[in-house]
PDB file of C-alpha atoms in Angstrom:
ATOM      1  CA  UNK A 801      -1.103 178.514 153.558  1.00  0.00           C
ATOM      2  CA  UNK A 802      -0.004 175.075 152.415  1.00  0.00           C
ATOM      3  CA  UNK A 803       3.317 174.769 154.195  1.00  0.00           C
ATOM      4  CA  UNK A 804       1.804 173.308 157.354  1.00  0.00           C
ATOM      5  CA  UNK A 805      -0.192 170.725 155.432  1.00  0.00           C
ATOM      6  CA  UNK A 806       2.881 169.714 153.442  1.00  0.00           C
ATOM      7  CA  UNK A 807       5.038 169.615 156.577  1.00  0.00           C
ATOM      8  CA  UNK A 808       2.508 167.555 158.472  1.00  0.00           C
ATOM      9  CA  UNK A 809       2.178 165.029 155.665  1.00  0.00           C
ATOM     10  CA  UNK A 810       5.947 164.821 155.308  1.00  0.00           C
ATOM     11  CA  UNK A 811       6.477 164.218 159.025  1.00  0.00           C
ATOM     12  CA  UNK A 812       3.635 161.722 159.351  1.00  0.00           C
ATOM     13  CA  UNK A 813       4.833 159.645 156.432  1.00  0.00           C
ATOM     14  CA  UNK A 814       8.452 159.962 157.587  1.00  0.00           C
ATOM     15  CA  UNK A 815       7.674 158.374 160.951  1.00  0.00           C
ATOM     16  CA  UNK A 816       6.385 155.217 159.285  1.00  0.00           C
ATOM     17  CA  UNK A 817       9.311 155.155 156.887  1.00  0.00           C
ATOM     18  CA  UNK A 818      11.877 155.705 159.625  1.00  0.00           C
ATOM     19  CA  UNK A 819      10.666 152.922 161.887  1.00  0.00           C
ATOM     20  CA  UNK A 820      12.836 150.207 160.217  1.00  0.00           C
ATOM     21  CA  UNK A 821      15.851 152.506 160.556  1.00  0.00           C
ATOM     22  CA  UNK A 822      15.072 153.147 164.238  1.00  0.00           C
ATOM     23  CA  UNK A 823      14.640 149.412 164.788  1.00  0.00           C
ATOM     24  CA  UNK A 824      18.126 148.865 163.360  1.00  0.00           C
ATOM     25  CA  UNK A 825      19.701 151.702 165.353  1.00  0.00           C
ATOM     26  CA  UNK A 826      17.870 151.053 168.634  1.00  0.00           C
ATOM     27  CA  UNK A 827      16.907 147.356 168.563  1.00  0.00           C
ATOM     28  CA  UNK A 828      16.120 147.110 172.270  1.00  0.00           C
ATOM     29  CA  UNK A 829      13.676 150.029 172.066  1.00  0.00           C
ATOM     30  CA  UNK A 830      11.496 148.161 169.599  1.00  0.00           C
ATOM     31  CA  UNK A 831      11.899 144.648 170.982  1.00  0.00           C
ATOM     32  CA  UNK A 832       8.895 144.100 173.238  1.00  0.00           C
ATOM     33  CA  UNK A 833      10.469 140.959 174.728  1.00  0.00           C
ATOM     34  CA  UNK A 834      13.785 142.536 175.743  1.00  0.00           C
ATOM     35  CA  UNK A 835      13.376 146.238 176.474  1.00  0.00           C
ATOM     36  CA  UNK A 836      16.652 146.935 178.221  1.00  0.00           C
ATOM     37  CA  UNK A 837      17.459 150.376 176.760  1.00  0.00           C
ATOM     38  CA  UNK A 838      13.951 151.817 176.521  1.00  0.00           C
ATOM     39  CA  UNK A 839      11.579 151.286 179.416  1.00  0.00           C
ATOM     40  CA  UNK A 840       8.400 151.507 177.299  1.00  0.00           C
ATOM     41  CA  UNK A 841       9.268 150.403 173.748  1.00  0.00           C
ATOM     42  CA  UNK A 842       5.736 150.164 172.353  1.00  0.00           C
ATOM     43  CA  UNK A 843       4.680 153.425 173.954  1.00  0.00           C
ATOM     44  CA  UNK A 844       7.794 155.121 172.578  1.00  0.00           C
ATOM     45  CA  UNK A 845       6.850 154.506 168.951  1.00  0.00           C
ATOM     46  CA  UNK A 846       3.136 155.159 169.447  1.00  0.00           C
ATOM     47  CA  UNK A 847       3.810 158.452 171.224  1.00  0.00           C
ATOM     48  CA  UNK A 848       5.798 159.614 168.205  1.00  0.00           C
ATOM     49  CA  UNK A 849       3.033 158.473 165.884  1.00  0.00           C
ATOM     50  CA  UNK A 850       0.175 160.159 167.719  1.00  0.00           C
ATOM     51  CA  UNK A 851       1.907 163.295 169.033  1.00  0.00           C
ATOM     52  CA  UNK A 852       1.284 165.178 165.782  1.00  0.00           C
ATOM     53  CA  UNK A 853      -2.378 164.160 165.695  1.00  0.00           C
ATOM     54  CA  UNK A 854      -2.975 165.327 169.259  1.00  0.00           C
ATOM     55  CA  UNK A 855      -1.099 168.555 168.528  1.00  0.00           C
ATOM     56  CA  UNK A 856      -3.229 169.203 165.455  1.00  0.00           C
ATOM     57  CA  UNK A 857      -6.419 168.802 167.464  1.00  0.00           C
ATOM     58  CA  UNK A 858      -5.143 171.096 170.219  1.00  0.00           C
ATOM     59  CA  UNK A 859      -3.945 173.663 167.671  1.00  0.00           C
ATOM     60  CA  UNK A 860      -7.269 173.734 165.852  1.00  0.00           C
ATOM     61  CA  UNK A 861      -9.098 174.578 169.034  1.00  0.00           C
ATOM     62  CA  UNK A 862      -6.632 176.868 170.799  1.00  0.00           C
ATOM     63  CA  UNK A 863      -5.168 178.732 167.847  1.00  0.00           C
ATOM     64  CA  UNK A 864      -8.507 178.895 166.053  1.00  0.00           C
ATOM     65  CA  UNK A 865     -10.031 180.695 169.025  1.00  0.00           C
ATOM     66  CA  UNK A 866      -6.929 182.853 169.487  1.00  0.00           C
ATOM     67  CA  UNK A 867      -6.853 183.865 165.813  1.00  0.00           C
ATOM     68  CA  UNK A 868     -10.520 184.779 166.048  1.00  0.00           C
ATOM     69  CA  UNK A 869      -9.643 187.381 168.680  1.00  0.00           C
ATOM     70  CA  UNK A 870      -6.276 188.666 167.438  1.00  0.00           C
ATOM     71  CA  UNK A 871      -6.920 188.420 163.698  1.00  0.00           C
ATOM     72  CA  UNK A 872      -6.000 186.040 160.922  1.00  0.00           C
ATOM     73  CA  UNK A 873      -2.725 187.760 159.996  1.00  0.00           C
ATOM     74  CA  UNK A 874      -1.298 187.614 163.504  1.00  0.00           C
ATOM     75  CA  UNK A 875      -2.694 184.124 163.946  1.00  0.00           C
ATOM     76  CA  UNK A 876      -0.929 183.001 160.764  1.00  0.00           C
ATOM     77  CA  UNK A 877       2.358 184.428 162.009  1.00  0.00           C
ATOM     78  CA  UNK A 878       1.943 182.626 165.328  1.00  0.00           C
ATOM     79  CA  UNK A 879       1.104 179.292 163.679  1.00  0.00           C
ATOM     80  CA  UNK A 880       4.075 179.556 161.317  1.00  0.00           C
ATOM     81  CA  UNK A 881       6.346 180.399 164.254  1.00  0.00           C
ATOM     82  CA  UNK A 882       5.094 177.433 166.261  1.00  0.00           C
ATOM     83  CA  UNK A 883       5.605 175.089 163.303  1.00  0.00           C
ATOM     84  CA  UNK A 884       9.125 176.417 162.732  1.00  0.00           C
ATOM     85  CA  UNK A 885       9.981 176.057 166.428  1.00  0.00           C
ATOM     86  CA  UNK A 886       8.704 172.461 166.494  1.00  0.00           C
ATOM     87  CA  UNK A 887      10.619 171.571 163.332  1.00  0.00           C
ATOM     88  CA  UNK A 888      13.851 173.106 164.668  1.00  0.00           C
ATOM     89  CA  UNK A 889      13.447 171.259 167.979  1.00  0.00           C
ATOM     90  CA  UNK A 890      12.858 168.012 166.100  1.00  0.00           C
ATOM     91  CA  UNK A 891      15.966 168.525 164.001  1.00  0.00           C
ATOM     92  CA  UNK A 892      18.142 169.478 166.967  1.00  0.00           C
ATOM     93  CA  UNK A 893      16.910 166.553 169.047  1.00  0.00           C
ATOM     94  CA  UNK A 894      17.743 164.170 166.205  1.00  0.00           C
ATOM     95  CA  UNK A 895      21.251 165.611 165.985  1.00  0.00           C
ATOM     96  CA  UNK A 896      22.169 165.973 169.639  1.00  0.00           C
ATOM     97  CA  UNK A 897      20.178 163.226 171.376  1.00  0.00           C
ATOM     98  CA  UNK A 898      20.614 160.338 168.950  1.00  0.00           C
ATOM     99  CA  UNK A 899      22.967 158.561 171.355  1.00  0.00           C
ATOM    100  CA  UNK A 900      20.337 158.237 174.092  1.00  0.00           C
ATOM    101  CA  UNK A 901      17.045 156.781 172.834  1.00  0.00           C
ATOM    102  CA  UNK A 902      15.518 157.019 176.313  1.00  0.00           C
ATOM    103  CA  UNK A 903      15.647 160.810 175.951  1.00  0.00           C
ATOM    104  CA  UNK A 904      15.470 161.086 172.151  1.00  0.00           C
ATOM    105  CA  UNK A 905      12.027 159.597 171.593  1.00  0.00           C
ATOM    106  CA  UNK A 906      10.174 161.594 174.289  1.00  0.00           C
ATOM    107  CA  UNK A 907      11.795 164.818 173.061  1.00  0.00           C
ATOM    108  CA  UNK A 908      10.855 163.918 169.498  1.00  0.00           C
ATOM    109  CA  UNK A 909       7.281 163.277 170.632  1.00  0.00           C
ATOM    110  CA  UNK A 910       7.134 166.667 172.330  1.00  0.00           C
ATOM    111  CA  UNK A 911       8.642 168.395 169.277  1.00  0.00           C
ATOM    112  CA  UNK A 912       6.119 166.695 166.998  1.00  0.00           C
ATOM    113  CA  UNK A 913       3.301 167.758 169.319  1.00  0.00           C
ATOM    114  CA  UNK A 914       4.457 171.391 169.157  1.00  0.00           C
ATOM    115  CA  UNK A 915       4.730 171.157 165.372  1.00  0.00           C
ATOM    116  CA  UNK A 916       1.240 169.669 165.271  1.00  0.00           C
ATOM    117  CA  UNK A 917      -0.168 172.566 167.291  1.00  0.00           C
ATOM    118  CA  UNK A 918       1.125 174.936 164.620  1.00  0.00           C
ATOM    119  CA  UNK A 919      -0.292 172.803 161.831  1.00  0.00           C
ATOM    120  CA  UNK A 920      -3.634 172.557 163.609  1.00  0.00           C
ATOM    121  CA  UNK A 921      -3.780 176.334 163.870  1.00  0.00           C
ATOM    122  CA  UNK A 922      -3.290 176.579 160.138  1.00  0.00           C
ATOM    123  CA  UNK A 923      -6.417 174.563 159.337  1.00  0.00           C
ATOM    124  CA  UNK A 924      -9.035 177.062 160.590  1.00  0.00           C
ATOM    125  CA  UNK A 925      -6.997 180.006 159.308  1.00  0.00           C
ATOM    126  CA  UNK A 926      -6.725 178.521 155.823  1.00  0.00           C
ATOM    127  CA  UNK A 927     -10.422 177.644 155.800  1.00  0.00           C
ATOM    128  CA  UNK A 928     -11.486 181.154 156.797  1.00  0.00           C
ATOM    129  CA  UNK A 929      -9.109 182.707 154.264  1.00  0.00           C
ATOM    130  CA  UNK A 930     -10.429 180.503 151.460  1.00  0.00           C
ATOM    131  CA  UNK A 931     -14.008 181.262 152.478  1.00  0.00           C
ATOM    132  CA  UNK A 932     -13.418 185.011 152.421  1.00  0.00           C
ATOM    133  CA  UNK A 933     -11.696 184.855 149.044  1.00  0.00           C
ATOM    134  CA  UNK A 934     -14.546 182.793 147.616  1.00  0.00           C
ATOM    135  CA  UNK A 935     -17.086 185.342 148.853  1.00  0.00           C
ATOM    136  CA  UNK A 936     -15.143 188.183 147.226  1.00  0.00           C
ATOM    137  CA  UNK A 937     -14.933 186.240 143.963  1.00  0.00           C
ATOM    138  CA  UNK A 938     -18.661 185.508 144.035  1.00  0.00           C
ATOM    139  CA  UNK A 939     -19.510 189.205 144.477  1.00  0.00           C
ATOM    140  CA  UNK A 940     -17.667 190.157 141.294  1.00  0.00           C
TER     141      UNK A 940
END
């Protein structure tokens, strides 16, 4: 129940840490005066930054409701699968698309959004699990 929270924190802090590296690798994508390689340099970085946050919000709502109908166990399996899929897509995009920043950053944004949906689904599931365990402990 903590893997999603750890993964989210790791990815969020990694984006800020990786920006100087991306600026060195893709200087025209982060130069607002001369954006020859990337058509929307500022939007590129911000979409990566906020994709996880939007995914988390969507995941909380959609997967929270879904898990309420299909059960917490199945919901947990689905959220873990979505997180794993997003993380694999992020890794593969970094490996195979690093030569084309015009494609790399949108694919990374989409992968981070998918990962965020999985993380967002974990929040209500973890809260309900902790609540149920606390109630059982209080009855003893």
